[in-house]
Every structure is written in structure tokens, then in C-alpha cells.
Amino acid sequence: MKAMASVVSSLNSFPERMPRVAGMLGALISESQFDFWAREFGSITAWRRVFARVQSLRMEGAETLSIELRPNRNFQSAEPGQHVNVSVEIDGRLCNRSYSLSRPAEGGCVSISVRREPGGLVSNYIHDHLRVGDVLELSQPYGELVEGLAGAPTQLFLAAGSGITAIYNLIAEQARRGEALRGELWYWEKQVERFCFTEELDALCQTHPQFSVRRFCNAGDSSSLYSTGRLSPEVAAPLCERYLNASVFACGGSAFVGAARELFSDVAGGFYAEAFSPPQRLGEAVAEERFFEVSLTRSGQTIAVSSQQSLLDALEEAGHQPPHGCRMGICNSCSCGQRSGESQNQLNGEQLRGAGSVRLCVSRANSNIELDI
């Protein structure tokens, strides 16, 4: 144990030694054993997994908590507008959710912002229990929203609700790089107290005279600081004229992003969007409930699943813990191999017959199937 403590201490001080040490230890200790003992000694060093220590906590508005994290050396560089999956153990169960990176990466740290959702298991746990010094496990960053920034002299940003986290990161990163901001941000919230990054955005407007922010709120305040109205053809008409052939970025719920796409995709020089909303509940799409068998080829087990539940829900009810993230069919963390049978993606209706890759969180069984789990 003393020898292991010495190794972990050395890697904490000199993380660049990890690849060489891993090669030497490979014949003596497994990856999971190394990660376990590293955590026991209070280190975030890991063989390949990404662990991050909480550096600071800060409220953004009334319901959003920004978390500054220092990940270990396994974390790859992140781009603005990307997401990470966050793993949290709650009552002995490992839960995963996807959150946008919300501030430019600086000094080896990254930030995420988590909005408290009514009934949200992970968001409420994070708000109520997370403390400075705690350790979270992260995925590698993913998402391609940043691709639209290159060579875009004029930009229109559209954000609704927690969609502001990714959009703010895109804007702030450009300012951090010393680039001039030219364009507008239109930002919708349901209540005034939910607006995030208010001071930072107002400061950017002061230092970048060709950039402006317009906030929309339909309840709780009659102040001239806030406009009213949803994203509609009437509201968007002046934007369509001003930003003809410009780059348009939209982030929010599926309905909001769908409206933005319909309004701007034909007039914009480029339309870039990320949507997040829980998909239609699978049971609502199936009139008659049926039951099928799902054979798990790795474990040798067989479980019964309903045609009115997702494969992920069925597996979790049976005591399995397959990897997952957003639970909305976006991040692909839950994708696994299907060897035989038929499943159906409830977001787009596509059916997978035979072998292929299936997203467990948004797919249901249409027959007996085999999964590579």
C-alpha cells in the first residue's frame, strides 16, 4: 500500500509520467484497481478515465449553478459550445447527465452550468450536495456547435432557457481570444430571475459596441429591459433582414430550435443548432402494450421488456447499469450493438432490423432482440 501511495503521489506531481508508469504497472495491477486506489488516496489521477475536482461554485440567476472543475490529464481540450457527460453516484446508483460547457477554459479548468429541474434527480443532487473539493467523473467533450464560428464576421445568437450556457460560451470565447463581436444575442427565459450571465453579457456590450443583447420574458416583469413574445415570424422579421447570409446559432428546447431552423435556415449563411428536450414518452406512441425478450449476450441474461418503455429504462429496472448520458438521443453514450431482432428509434421512427447500433435511451423493442451487453 505504501508503494501504491508513492506511485500516486508521484503521478500527482508529474502527470506526464502516466503513460510510462501505466506501461510498467500493466502486468501488476488492473486499470480498475489503479483507479480505485488513486481515489482512495484522494487523487484524481486515473489510468484513462476523466475525474475532475470542484474548484468553485457560483449561482447564475436563481436556478443555475456554475461549477468550475479541474480535470485530470486524461481530459482532452474542449471547444466552446461542447458538452460533457457528468457521472454522479446517488444512493449507490451511477447516474449520468449531459451538460454544456459554459465558460471559456482557462488555467486547466472547465466550467459547466446546471439548472435545477423540478423532479430532476441529478440536477437537484448537484445543487443540494455538491461542495468544493468533491470529485466528478466526466466524459470527453463532444458537440460541433463551434464549427460555425470560423470566418463568420456577423453572427446572430438565439438562446432559450439553459440553452444560454452553450451560447454564452461561444460568445465569451471569441472575446477572450481578442476577436471583435459583431451581432446580437436574443435570449428567452420564462421568469426574470432565471436570466444567467447578466453582468458578463452587459459588460461585453460595453466593450464591443457592435454587439447587443435583447432579453425576452413573458411573465413577472413589465420593465422596458425585457421584451415579450415568442420566436415567431413577426418577431423574427427584422432579424431575417439584418442577418441575411450571416451565421445563426440557436440552442434551447426542441420546439425553440425547430422554430429557429424554420425561420433562419434558408436566409442564413450557416445555421448551427443544438436542441435538448426529453423525447416523446415511448408509451404514448404504442397503442397496445406488448412484451418481448431481450437477450444480453455478454452477461448471458434474458429480461422481459415492454413495448411502452425504452430499452434503457427496461435494463435499469432489471438491475443493469449500461453507460448513458443525456437520455434524449443526443450524446450517443448509450449506443450499443444490436445483434438480431427489431428495435425502433422513437425520435425519428427508424427501425433497425438485424445487426447495427441502437441508442438505448430512445429506442424500444419491436420483437425479441439480442443486445451486446
Coordinates of C-alpha atoms in Angstrom, one line a residue, residues 125-356:
Y125 CA -28.5 16.4 -6.1
I126 CA -25.8 18.6 -7.6
H127 CA -27.5 21.8 -6.2
D128 CA -28.1 20.3 -2.8
H129 CA -25.0 18.3 -2.1
L130 CA -22.0 19.2 -4.3
R131 CA -19.2 21.0 -2.5
V132 CA -15.8 22.5 -3.4
G133 CA -13.3 19.7 -3.3
D134 CA -15.7 17.0 -4.4
V135 CA -14.8 14.9 -7.5
L136 CA -17.0 14.2 -10.5
E137 CA -16.3 11.9 -13.4
L138 CA -16.6 13.4 -16.9
S139 CA -16.7 12.1 -20.4
Q140 CA -14.6 13.6 -23.2
P141 CA -16.2 16.8 -24.6
Y142 CA -18.4 16.4 -27.7
G143 CA -20.5 18.6 -30.0
E144 CA -19.9 20.6 -33.1
L145 CA -21.7 23.9 -32.5
V146 CA -18.3 25.7 -32.6
E147 CA -17.8 24.9 -36.3
G148 CA -19.9 27.9 -37.4
L149 CA -17.6 30.5 -35.7
A150 CA -14.8 30.2 -38.2
G151 CA -14.9 33.0 -40.8
A152 CA -18.2 34.4 -39.6
P153 CA -17.9 38.2 -39.5
T154 CA -21.5 38.7 -38.4
Q155 CA -23.4 36.4 -36.0
L156 CA -26.9 36.1 -34.6
F157 CA -27.2 34.0 -31.4
L158 CA -30.6 32.7 -30.2
A159 CA -30.9 31.1 -26.8
A160 CA -33.8 29.8 -24.7
G161 CA -33.6 28.7 -21.1
S162 CA -30.5 26.7 -20.3
G163 CA -29.5 26.9 -23.9
I164 CA -27.7 30.1 -22.9
T165 CA -24.9 28.0 -21.4
A166 CA -23.5 26.8 -24.7
I167 CA -24.3 30.1 -26.5
Y168 CA -22.6 32.3 -23.8
N169 CA -19.5 30.1 -24.0
L170 CA -19.4 30.7 -27.8
I171 CA -19.6 34.4 -27.3
A172 CA -17.2 34.7 -24.3
E173 CA -14.6 32.6 -26.0
Q174 CA -14.4 34.9 -29.0
A175 CA -14.0 37.9 -26.7
R176 CA -11.3 36.0 -24.7
R177 CA -9.4 35.5 -28.0
G178 CA -9.5 39.2 -28.6
E179 CA -11.9 38.9 -31.5
A180 CA -14.4 41.7 -32.1
L181 CA -18.0 40.7 -31.5
R182 CA -20.4 41.8 -34.3
G183 CA -24.0 40.8 -34.0
E184 CA -26.8 40.2 -31.5
L185 CA -27.9 37.7 -28.8
W186 CA -31.7 37.2 -28.4
Y187 CA -32.3 35.4 -25.1
W188 CA -35.6 34.0 -23.8
E189 CA -36.5 33.0 -20.2
K190 CA -39.8 32.2 -18.5
Q191 CA -39.1 34.3 -15.4
V192 CA -36.8 37.3 -14.9
E193 CA -34.9 35.7 -12.1
R194 CA -33.8 32.9 -14.3
F195 CA -31.6 35.0 -16.6
C196 CA -28.0 34.0 -16.4
F197 CA -24.6 35.7 -17.1
T198 CA -26.3 39.1 -17.0
E199 CA -23.3 41.1 -15.7
E200 CA -20.9 39.4 -18.1
L201 CA -23.1 39.9 -21.2
D202 CA -23.8 43.6 -20.3
A203 CA -20.0 44.1 -19.9
L204 CA -19.4 42.6 -23.4
C205 CA -21.9 45.0 -24.8
Q206 CA -19.9 47.9 -23.3
T207 CA -16.6 46.7 -24.7
H208 CA -17.9 45.5 -28.0
P209 CA -20.1 48.4 -29.4
Q210 CA -21.2 46.3 -32.4
F211 CA -22.7 43.6 -30.1
S212 CA -26.0 43.8 -28.3
V213 CA -28.3 41.6 -26.1
R214 CA -32.1 41.6 -26.2
R215 CA -33.8 39.7 -23.4
F216 CA -37.4 38.3 -23.7
C217 CA -39.6 37.4 -20.8
N218 CA -43.4 36.9 -20.9
A219 CA -44.0 36.9 -17.2
G220 CA -43.0 38.6 -14.0
D221 CA -41.8 42.0 -15.2
S222 CA -43.1 44.8 -17.2
S223 CA -39.8 46.7 -17.3
S224 CA -38.6 48.1 -20.6
L225 CA -35.5 46.0 -20.0
Y226 CA -37.4 42.9 -21.2
S227 CA -39.2 42.3 -24.5
T228 CA -42.2 40.0 -24.8
G229 CA -43.2 37.5 -27.5
R230 CA -42.1 34.1 -28.6
L231 CA -39.8 33.4 -31.5
S232 CA -42.3 33.9 -34.4
P233 CA -42.2 35.1 -38.0
E234 CA -43.4 38.5 -36.7
V235 CA -40.8 38.8 -34.0
A236 CA -38.0 37.5 -36.2
A237 CA -38.8 39.5 -39.4
P238 CA -36.3 42.3 -38.7
L239 CA -33.6 39.8 -37.8
C240 CA -34.1 37.9 -41.1
E241 CA -33.4 41.2 -42.9
R242 CA -30.4 42.2 -40.8
Y243 CA -28.7 38.8 -40.8
L244 CA -29.2 37.7 -44.4
N245 CA -26.3 35.3 -45.2
A246 CA -24.9 35.7 -41.6
S247 CA -24.1 32.8 -39.3
V248 CA -27.0 31.9 -36.9
F249 CA -26.6 29.9 -33.8
A250 CA -29.6 28.5 -31.8
C251 CA -29.7 26.5 -28.6
G252 CA -32.7 25.5 -26.5
G253 CA -35.6 23.1 -26.4
S254 CA -36.6 21.2 -29.4
A255 CA -39.6 23.4 -30.2
F256 CA -37.5 26.5 -29.9
V257 CA -34.7 25.2 -32.1
G258 CA -37.3 23.9 -34.6
A259 CA -38.8 27.3 -34.9
A260 CA -35.4 29.0 -35.3
R261 CA -34.5 26.5 -38.0
E262 CA -37.7 27.1 -39.9
L263 CA -37.2 30.9 -39.8
F264 CA -33.5 31.2 -40.5
S265 CA -32.1 28.1 -42.2
D266 CA -33.0 29.5 -45.7
V267 CA -31.8 33.0 -45.2
A268 CA -28.7 32.4 -43.0
G269 CA -25.2 31.8 -44.5
G270 CA -25.0 29.0 -42.0
F271 CA -27.4 27.6 -39.4
Y272 CA -25.9 25.8 -36.3
A273 CA -28.1 24.4 -33.6
E274 CA -28.2 22.2 -30.5
A275 CA -31.6 21.1 -29.2
F276 CA -32.4 19.4 -25.9
S277 CA -35.8 18.2 -24.8
P278 CA -37.0 14.9 -23.4
P279 CA -38.3 12.9 -26.3
Q280 CA -41.9 11.8 -26.5
R281 CA -42.6 9.2 -23.9
L282 CA -42.4 5.9 -25.6
G283 CA -45.6 4.6 -24.1
E284 CA -47.6 7.3 -25.8
A285 CA -46.6 6.1 -29.3
V286 CA -47.8 2.5 -28.8
A287 CA -51.5 1.8 -28.5
E288 CA -51.2 -1.8 -27.3
E289 CA -48.6 -2.9 -24.8
R290 CA -46.6 -6.0 -25.8
F291 CA -43.7 -7.8 -24.1
F292 CA -40.6 -9.1 -25.7
E293 CA -37.4 -10.8 -24.6
V294 CA -34.1 -9.1 -24.7
S295 CA -31.1 -11.4 -24.6
L296 CA -27.9 -9.9 -23.2
T297 CA -25.0 -11.7 -25.0
R298 CA -22.2 -10.7 -22.6
S299 CA -23.9 -11.5 -19.4
G300 CA -26.0 -14.4 -20.7
Q301 CA -29.1 -13.0 -19.1
T302 CA -32.6 -12.5 -20.7
I303 CA -35.0 -9.8 -19.5
A304 CA -38.6 -9.0 -20.4
V305 CA -39.3 -5.6 -21.8
S306 CA -42.5 -3.7 -22.6
S307 CA -43.1 -2.1 -25.9
Q308 CA -44.1 1.0 -24.0
Q309 CA -40.7 1.7 -22.4
S310 CA -37.2 2.5 -23.6
L311 CA -34.6 -0.2 -23.7
L312 CA -32.5 1.8 -21.2
D313 CA -35.4 2.1 -18.7
A314 CA -36.0 -1.7 -19.0
L315 CA -32.4 -2.5 -18.5
E316 CA -32.2 -0.3 -15.4
E317 CA -35.4 -1.8 -13.9
A318 CA -33.7 -5.2 -14.3
G319 CA -30.7 -4.1 -12.3
H320 CA -28.3 -3.3 -15.2
Q321 CA -26.4 -0.1 -15.4
P322 CA -25.4 0.5 -19.1
P323 CA -23.5 3.6 -19.9
H324 CA -25.7 6.6 -20.7
G325 CA -25.7 10.4 -20.7
C326 CA -28.4 12.8 -21.9
R327 CA -31.3 10.3 -22.1
M328 CA -32.5 12.3 -25.1
G329 CA -30.8 10.6 -28.0
I330 CA -28.2 13.3 -28.4
C331 CA -24.9 12.2 -26.9
N332 CA -24.7 8.6 -28.1
S333 CA -23.3 7.4 -24.7
C334 CA -25.9 4.7 -24.5
S335 CA -25.3 3.3 -28.0
C336 CA -24.6 -0.4 -28.1
G337 CA -24.6 -3.2 -30.6
Q338 CA -27.8 -5.0 -31.6
R339 CA -27.1 -8.5 -33.0
S340 CA -30.6 -9.6 -34.0
G341 CA -34.3 -8.7 -33.8
E342 CA -36.0 -5.3 -34.5
S343 CA -35.9 -2.1 -32.5
Q344 CA -37.4 1.3 -33.3
N345 CA -36.0 4.8 -32.6
Q346 CA -38.8 6.8 -31.2
L347 CA -37.4 10.2 -32.2
N348 CA -37.4 9.6 -35.9
G349 CA -39.4 6.3 -36.3
E350 CA -36.5 4.5 -37.9
Q351 CA -36.5 0.7 -37.5
L352 CA -33.3 -1.3 -37.0
R353 CA -33.7 -4.9 -38.2
G354 CA -30.8 -7.3 -37.5
A355 CA -27.3 -6.1 -36.7
G356 CA -26.5 -2.5 -36.0

